[in-house]
Amino acid sequence: METVLNVAEKNSVAREVTRLLCRGQAAQDIPSCATYCRNFSFPFTLQGRQVNMVFSSVAGHLLELDFVAPYNTWRGCAPGYLYEAPVAKQVSKGEGEKIKRNLQRLARSAKMLILWLDCDREGENIAFEVLSVCREVNPRMEVKRARFSALISSDIFRAVHNLVAPDENQSAAVDARQEIDLRIGSSFTRLQTLLLQDAFDWTEFLPSDRERMLLSYGPCQFPTLGLIVKREWEIQSHVHENFWTIYVQYNEENGPSAGKARFNWDRGNVFDRAVATMYHNMCTAQPQATVIDIAGAQRRRNAPVPLCTLELQKKGSQYLRMSGERIMKLAEELYQNGFISYPRTETTLYKQGYDLKGLVKSQADSGKAWSGYASQLLDRGFRWPLSGGKDDGAHPPIHPTKPYDYQGQNAQEKGKIYEFIVRHFLASCSPDAIGQETKISISVAGEHFSCTGLMVVEKNWLEIFPWTNWGGSESLPRLQPNQTFTPQAIDFHEGTTQPPPRMRETDLLAKMDEYGIGTDATVADHIAKQLDRGYATKDSASMTFAPTSLGESLISAYCKMGLENLWWPSLRGIIEGNIDAVARGRRTKDAVLSEAIVSFKRDFDAANEKSQILRDEVGTIVFAGRAQVAPQQPQGQPFASCSCGAQLILSRQDGIFAVQCAIMHAGHASKKTFPRRVTRDVQISQDSCAQCGDDVRKLSFTFDSGLLPPSYRHMAQCSRCVRCDREFANLLRTIGPSSSSSSRRQGRGRGGGPGGRGNATTTARRRGGRMNSTNNSRRRGRQQRR
């Protein structure tokens, strides 16, 4: 019997699909090399033949993109070189290697590989990672893709009996985004951090788990921050203006025209007090009001269109008061347990033939608070949902798949999200609400005033969706055309213009969608990054965002440099559009990569040249003129010109020879240190480098030949150019810099910053999508230790 290897994106999905395909029969456990990825085996009839189905999983991305050595260390090269530095995808150390070993062991005997990864771009990219790893040991295996939207029996069996080929274009789009974000994010993160880290005392800003300050940059992170900062600038720059207006008050308790109403002045707000006072005096001198028109019209409040990821985050943050990141994490768990469909979708329409009535019936039979409404919907009110006009071609809109059992961790929070999804789904299957609107217009001393009221006639979907209000002014007086009355009061009101409010999460999500920042699956992470990095704060009461002084200073610096592309979303929107074109097969990955890198490299060079502005803005806004930490300029003998125009110097400190630029600057080439155990002496030669020019002198080295590798012993005494000699550079890589070099200590840290707990690519390396399995950071809510 032939073996078919099946691979899911998470262990919980592999377990659930196995359970569904087994139809209640027990699957056999197979030993696994991976800690959290179990293996299952069971017999199955596939394409008319009996096979042995083996099910396993990964834990998000199996491979991670990074620069090759030495470019993957903080001081391995000048930040600007990262736009050309070679990159490679590799399996991460530790758990990633175990997962790879597990997959390859299973793949060796498999005739076919079925990829059950999540059906979005990121899942497609992970599918090709799995494919590449398995084909290393079994290049002839047939590869198929299972496409599904919910962990329910009907979807899973439909997928396994309608296997397709994996989509290389979707995967290439993710590869393009990953590389763009890696190069841009790492280069600017290094520029900002190396320039500012030692220029100020950051003690009060350091997180508890970090020893040194990290100033990260992300090509989606900063446009998001730019939206928050720009709104703050609009608030700060608002000039309050006084205005005046007039209200006519009607209040009749008895009689056929009983009721209350406030008529608003048709002129609205007048910003000249004298003019407003004149009109008010006219009205009070001739206070009799005449009804000049009564207009009635039927109004319709459309039911909501089917739910997509962005609307779930926007409405959820507004109505449930949860962050978008939290909503998506819990929604992912609901999906993994089969309670809702796949929660990462851009689709806002249902294709004809989708069994919506069956989904409504499951809610009618659930015994929940909304079950009665669902029953009524089936009896007489069901309507096919309106189309929102978007179809990502992969998944239907978000909807419930079975009743929630309110069991397990975070049951109450997940219950709130589930209830919102159910009520939204039932509302979308309901008729529109109907209302009757009445507008009464009056005249006082020739000035026109009006008021409008709305009475809801048929609530329909509003009955099941308590978060939306409509109508309210039902008690308008029953006035008649040409009727006259004396107002109870003619008020003269003074007001002041107000600045725009700070951005709520729903507003920020809408702006990010408008400009194309990120994807439906990553926008919540980009917002969370602002808080994690200390660039913005969130008020828990009002659910609004404000920039910190640090976040504002960084955006202000790039604004003063005239580099709008680095903080305003326009360019990022273009890049996202190009990445989408790659996914649809309209453009090539290489062409999109080239355009983005050229554009940002140009901005990087400009920012590097104007970096003093960045330092000045941080000093002024963040540190408010407090004394800065004066950088220690290296001392030594000049022997060549640096790429920045300053001098390269040869120095010796504590017995260690080193070469570095005479000016401390983030954009300069890295400091080269020569290991004490091997290096006996370094002197400036009288010879110039023929390739670099007369202003670049060679250095004469004396090494301990016994400690040199055999292939380099001919260089025990040599005269070399440290700028262009590749053989000498290879020697340094082989023997390594001095162990006491501060440059080495910072370059090999394991934090988010030099000397901290990561390297310079920690932040940027994963912006293309899901985290690697060994990273404990945010993974788009796709934690998989179930």
mmCIF file of C-alpha atoms in Angstrom, residues 487-683:
data_model
loop_
_atom_site.group_PDB
_atom_site.id
_atom_site.type_symbol
_atom_site.label_atom_id
_atom_site.label_comp_id
_atom_site.label_asym_id
_atom_site.label_seq_id
_atom_site.Cartn_x
_atom_site.Cartn_y
_atom_site.Cartn_z
ATOM 1 C CA PRO A 487 -41.328 79.383 19.752
ATOM 2 C CA GLN A 488 -40.642 78.675 23.384
ATOM 3 C CA ALA A 489 -37.142 80.118 22.904
ATOM 4 C CA ILE A 490 -34.850 81.453 20.196
ATOM 5 C CA ASP A 491 -31.391 80.605 21.514
ATOM 6 C CA PHE A 492 -28.171 82.344 20.586
ATOM 7 C CA HIS A 493 -25.441 79.717 20.941
ATOM 8 C CA GLU A 494 -21.689 80.323 21.023
ATOM 9 C CA GLY A 495 -19.286 77.474 20.297
ATOM 10 C CA THR A 496 -15.657 76.794 19.455
ATOM 11 C CA THR A 497 -14.213 74.627 16.700
ATOM 12 C CA GLN A 498 -12.533 71.471 17.966
ATOM 13 C CA PRO A 499 -9.472 69.636 16.655
ATOM 14 C CA PRO A 500 -9.915 66.178 15.127
ATOM 15 C CA PRO A 501 -9.967 63.383 17.700
ATOM 16 C CA ARG A 502 -7.043 61.049 18.193
ATOM 17 C CA MET A 503 -7.174 57.924 16.093
ATOM 18 C CA ARG A 504 -9.166 54.977 17.362
ATOM 19 C CA GLU A 505 -8.019 51.535 16.294
ATOM 20 C CA THR A 506 -10.953 51.260 13.902
ATOM 21 C CA ASP A 507 -9.898 54.567 12.271
ATOM 22 C CA LEU A 508 -6.287 53.466 12.004
ATOM 23 C CA LEU A 509 -7.262 50.137 10.458
ATOM 24 C CA ALA A 510 -9.434 51.940 7.924
ATOM 25 C CA LYS A 511 -6.571 54.281 6.963
ATOM 26 C CA MET A 512 -4.146 51.382 6.641
ATOM 27 C CA ASP A 513 -6.603 49.620 4.345
ATOM 28 C CA GLU A 514 -7.083 52.809 2.323
ATOM 29 C CA TYR A 515 -3.336 53.209 1.736
ATOM 30 C CA GLY A 516 -2.588 49.501 1.365
ATOM 31 C CA ILE A 517 -0.334 49.171 4.416
ATOM 32 C CA GLY A 518 0.184 45.486 5.131
ATOM 33 C CA THR A 519 -2.388 42.785 4.500
ATOM 34 C CA ASP A 520 -5.586 41.780 6.240
ATOM 35 C CA ALA A 521 -3.500 39.269 8.198
ATOM 36 C CA THR A 522 -0.690 41.638 9.291
ATOM 37 C CA VAL A 523 -2.274 45.045 9.972
ATOM 38 C CA ALA A 524 -2.963 44.232 13.637
ATOM 39 C CA ASP A 525 0.692 43.288 14.122
ATOM 40 C CA HIS A 526 1.885 46.569 12.619
ATOM 41 C CA ILE A 527 -0.267 48.468 15.127
ATOM 42 C CA ALA A 528 0.983 46.349 18.039
ATOM 43 C CA LYS A 529 4.577 47.080 16.976
ATOM 44 C CA GLN A 530 4.047 50.782 17.733
ATOM 45 C CA LEU A 531 3.321 49.943 21.356
ATOM 46 C CA ASP A 532 6.046 47.318 21.671
ATOM 47 C CA ARG A 533 8.731 49.657 20.323
ATOM 48 C CA GLY A 534 7.675 52.589 22.481
ATOM 49 C CA TYR A 535 6.712 54.706 19.466
ATOM 50 C CA ALA A 536 3.049 55.138 20.468
ATOM 51 C CA THR A 537 0.708 54.651 23.408
ATOM 52 C CA LYS A 538 -2.895 53.461 23.571
ATOM 53 C CA ASP A 539 -5.458 54.891 25.967
ATOM 54 C CA SER A 540 -7.432 51.945 27.308
ATOM 55 C CA ALA A 541 -10.483 54.078 28.144
ATOM 56 C CA SER A 542 -10.919 55.850 24.800
ATOM 57 C CA MET A 543 -9.122 53.152 22.709
ATOM 58 C CA THR A 544 -7.154 55.914 20.941
ATOM 59 C CA PHE A 545 -3.497 56.167 19.941
ATOM 60 C CA ALA A 546 -0.983 58.953 20.520
ATOM 61 C CA PRO A 547 2.693 59.047 19.537
ATOM 62 C CA THR A 548 5.405 59.111 22.174
ATOM 63 C CA SER A 549 8.104 61.770 21.975
ATOM 64 C CA LEU A 550 10.410 59.140 20.479
ATOM 65 C CA GLY A 551 7.922 58.136 17.775
ATOM 66 C CA GLU A 552 7.228 61.767 16.915
ATOM 67 C CA SER A 553 10.938 62.664 16.765
ATOM 68 C CA LEU A 554 11.719 59.890 14.271
ATOM 69 C CA ILE A 555 8.855 60.858 11.954
ATOM 70 C CA SER A 556 9.703 64.558 12.342
ATOM 71 C CA ALA A 557 13.311 63.884 11.336
ATOM 72 C CA TYR A 558 12.387 62.127 8.094
ATOM 73 C CA CYS A 559 9.816 64.826 7.403
ATOM 74 C CA LYS A 560 12.477 67.546 7.774
ATOM 75 C CA MET A 561 14.799 65.570 5.506
ATOM 76 C CA GLY A 562 12.103 65.732 2.834
ATOM 77 C CA LEU A 563 11.887 61.926 2.680
ATOM 78 C CA GLU A 564 8.131 61.422 2.672
ATOM 79 C CA ASN A 565 8.403 57.851 1.386
ATOM 80 C CA LEU A 566 9.974 56.778 4.667
ATOM 81 C CA TRP A 567 6.996 57.705 6.817
ATOM 82 C CA TRP A 568 3.942 58.367 4.660
ATOM 83 C CA PRO A 569 2.045 55.381 3.193
ATOM 84 C CA SER A 570 1.994 56.328 -0.492
ATOM 85 C CA LEU A 571 5.050 54.319 -1.572
ATOM 86 C CA ARG A 572 4.157 51.353 0.604
ATOM 87 C CA GLY A 573 0.759 51.238 -1.056
ATOM 88 C CA ILE A 574 2.446 51.079 -4.462
ATOM 89 C CA ILE A 575 4.725 48.271 -3.284
ATOM 90 C CA GLU A 576 1.758 46.310 -1.915
ATOM 91 C CA GLY A 577 0.012 46.765 -5.260
ATOM 92 C CA ASN A 578 3.070 45.394 -7.057
ATOM 93 C CA ILE A 579 3.272 42.436 -4.670
ATOM 94 C CA ASP A 580 -0.382 41.725 -5.397
ATOM 95 C CA ALA A 581 0.480 41.780 -9.105
ATOM 96 C CA VAL A 582 3.138 39.106 -8.452
ATOM 97 C CA ALA A 583 0.535 36.974 -6.666
ATOM 98 C CA ARG A 584 -1.761 37.255 -9.691
ATOM 99 C CA GLY A 585 1.021 36.424 -12.147
ATOM 100 C CA ARG A 586 1.035 39.860 -13.769
ATOM 101 C CA ARG A 587 4.547 40.832 -12.666
ATOM 102 C CA THR A 588 7.712 38.975 -11.740
ATOM 103 C CA LYS A 589 9.154 38.851 -8.262
ATOM 104 C CA ASP A 590 12.578 40.080 -9.466
ATOM 105 C CA ALA A 591 11.132 43.150 -11.197
ATOM 106 C CA VAL A 592 9.153 44.208 -8.127
ATOM 107 C CA LEU A 593 12.125 43.585 -5.855
ATOM 108 C CA SER A 594 14.417 45.657 -8.040
ATOM 109 C CA GLU A 595 12.058 48.641 -8.156
ATOM 110 C CA ALA A 596 11.474 48.705 -4.410
ATOM 111 C CA ILE A 597 15.144 48.308 -3.530
ATOM 112 C CA VAL A 598 16.265 51.050 -5.916
ATOM 113 C CA SER A 599 13.666 53.440 -4.525
ATOM 114 C CA PHE A 600 14.488 52.813 -0.868
ATOM 115 C CA LYS A 601 18.253 52.740 -1.465
ATOM 116 C CA ARG A 602 17.974 56.243 -2.860
ATOM 117 C CA ASP A 603 16.093 57.362 0.253
ATOM 118 C CA PHE A 604 18.561 55.543 2.500
ATOM 119 C CA ASP A 605 21.519 57.365 0.967
ATOM 120 C CA ALA A 606 19.726 60.688 1.463
ATOM 121 C CA ALA A 607 18.862 59.832 5.073
ATOM 122 C CA ASN A 608 22.434 58.740 5.752
ATOM 123 C CA GLU A 609 23.744 61.996 4.349
ATOM 124 C CA LYS A 610 21.302 64.035 6.475
ATOM 125 C CA SER A 611 21.549 61.862 9.572
ATOM 126 C CA GLN A 612 22.486 64.823 11.779
ATOM 127 C CA ILE A 613 18.850 65.947 11.431
ATOM 128 C CA LEU A 614 17.742 62.644 12.968
ATOM 129 C CA ARG A 615 20.086 63.138 15.894
ATOM 130 C CA ASP A 616 19.002 66.748 16.371
ATOM 131 C CA GLU A 617 15.275 65.922 16.348
ATOM 132 C CA VAL A 618 15.675 63.145 18.890
ATOM 133 C CA GLY A 619 17.773 65.419 21.090
ATOM 134 C CA THR A 620 15.239 68.251 20.885
ATOM 135 C CA ILE A 621 11.946 66.357 21.144
ATOM 136 C CA VAL A 622 12.868 63.362 23.296
ATOM 137 C CA PHE A 623 15.578 64.761 25.531
ATOM 138 C CA ALA A 624 14.427 68.413 25.488
ATOM 139 C CA GLY A 625 17.910 69.869 25.334
ATOM 140 C CA ARG A 626 19.373 67.669 28.074
ATOM 141 C CA ALA A 627 23.082 66.996 27.785
ATOM 142 C CA GLN A 628 23.885 64.345 25.229
ATOM 143 C CA VAL A 629 26.449 61.601 25.609
ATOM 144 C CA ALA A 630 29.481 62.762 23.672
ATOM 145 C CA PRO A 631 30.694 59.976 21.396
ATOM 146 C CA GLN A 632 34.282 58.950 21.947
ATOM 147 C CA GLN A 633 36.164 59.538 18.733
ATOM 148 C CA PRO A 634 38.873 56.943 18.046
ATOM 149 C CA GLN A 635 42.519 57.946 18.195
ATOM 150 C CA GLY A 636 45.207 56.658 15.825
ATOM 151 C CA GLN A 637 47.232 57.215 12.677
ATOM 152 C CA PRO A 638 45.412 58.027 9.419
ATOM 153 C CA PHE A 639 46.406 55.950 6.422
ATOM 154 C CA ALA A 640 43.487 56.106 3.947
ATOM 155 C CA SER A 641 40.259 57.924 3.108
ATOM 156 C CA CYS A 642 36.938 56.425 4.225
ATOM 157 C CA SER A 643 33.963 56.104 1.890
ATOM 158 C CA CYS A 644 32.353 59.001 3.797
ATOM 159 C CA GLY A 645 35.246 61.358 3.040
ATOM 160 C CA ALA A 646 36.806 61.212 6.509
ATOM 161 C CA GLN A 647 40.011 59.344 7.405
ATOM 162 C CA LEU A 648 40.526 55.677 8.160
ATOM 163 C CA ILE A 649 42.892 55.305 11.091
ATOM 164 C CA LEU A 650 45.041 52.523 12.504
ATOM 165 C CA SER A 651 44.751 52.342 16.275
ATOM 166 C CA ARG A 652 46.086 50.148 19.081
ATOM 167 C CA GLN A 653 44.366 49.793 22.419
ATOM 168 C CA ASP A 654 45.076 47.166 25.097
ATOM 169 C CA GLY A 655 47.369 45.406 22.654
ATOM 170 C CA ILE A 656 44.669 45.082 19.973
ATOM 171 C CA PHE A 657 45.191 46.568 16.524
ATOM 172 C CA ALA A 658 42.117 47.969 14.772
ATOM 173 C CA VAL A 659 41.075 49.948 11.690
ATOM 174 C CA GLN A 660 38.082 52.295 11.771
ATOM 175 C CA CYS A 661 36.753 55.627 10.575
ATOM 176 C CA ALA A 662 37.929 58.696 12.490
ATOM 177 C CA ILE A 663 34.306 59.888 12.720
ATOM 178 C CA MET A 664 31.719 57.841 14.608
ATOM 179 C CA HIS A 665 28.817 57.411 12.194
ATOM 180 C CA ALA A 666 26.208 54.712 11.637
ATOM 181 C CA GLY A 667 26.665 54.712 7.892
ATOM 182 C CA HIS A 668 30.398 54.051 7.959
ATOM 183 C CA ALA A 669 32.067 50.747 7.301
ATOM 184 C CA SER A 670 32.491 48.462 10.295
ATOM 185 C CA LYS A 671 35.463 48.545 12.633
ATOM 186 C CA LYS A 672 38.023 45.879 11.728
ATOM 187 C CA THR A 673 39.905 44.376 14.650
ATOM 188 C CA PHE A 674 42.837 42.013 14.308
ATOM 189 C CA PRO A 675 43.007 39.099 16.789
ATOM 190 C CA ARG A 676 45.669 39.529 19.465
ATOM 191 C CA ARG A 677 46.587 35.838 19.533
ATOM 192 C CA VAL A 678 47.627 35.897 15.852
ATOM 193 C CA THR A 679 48.623 39.514 15.164
ATOM 194 C CA ARG A 680 52.166 40.487 16.258
ATOM 195 C CA ASP A 681 52.442 43.885 14.587
ATOM 196 C CA VAL A 682 50.684 46.237 12.158
ATOM 197 C CA GLN A 683 52.361 49.228 10.544
#
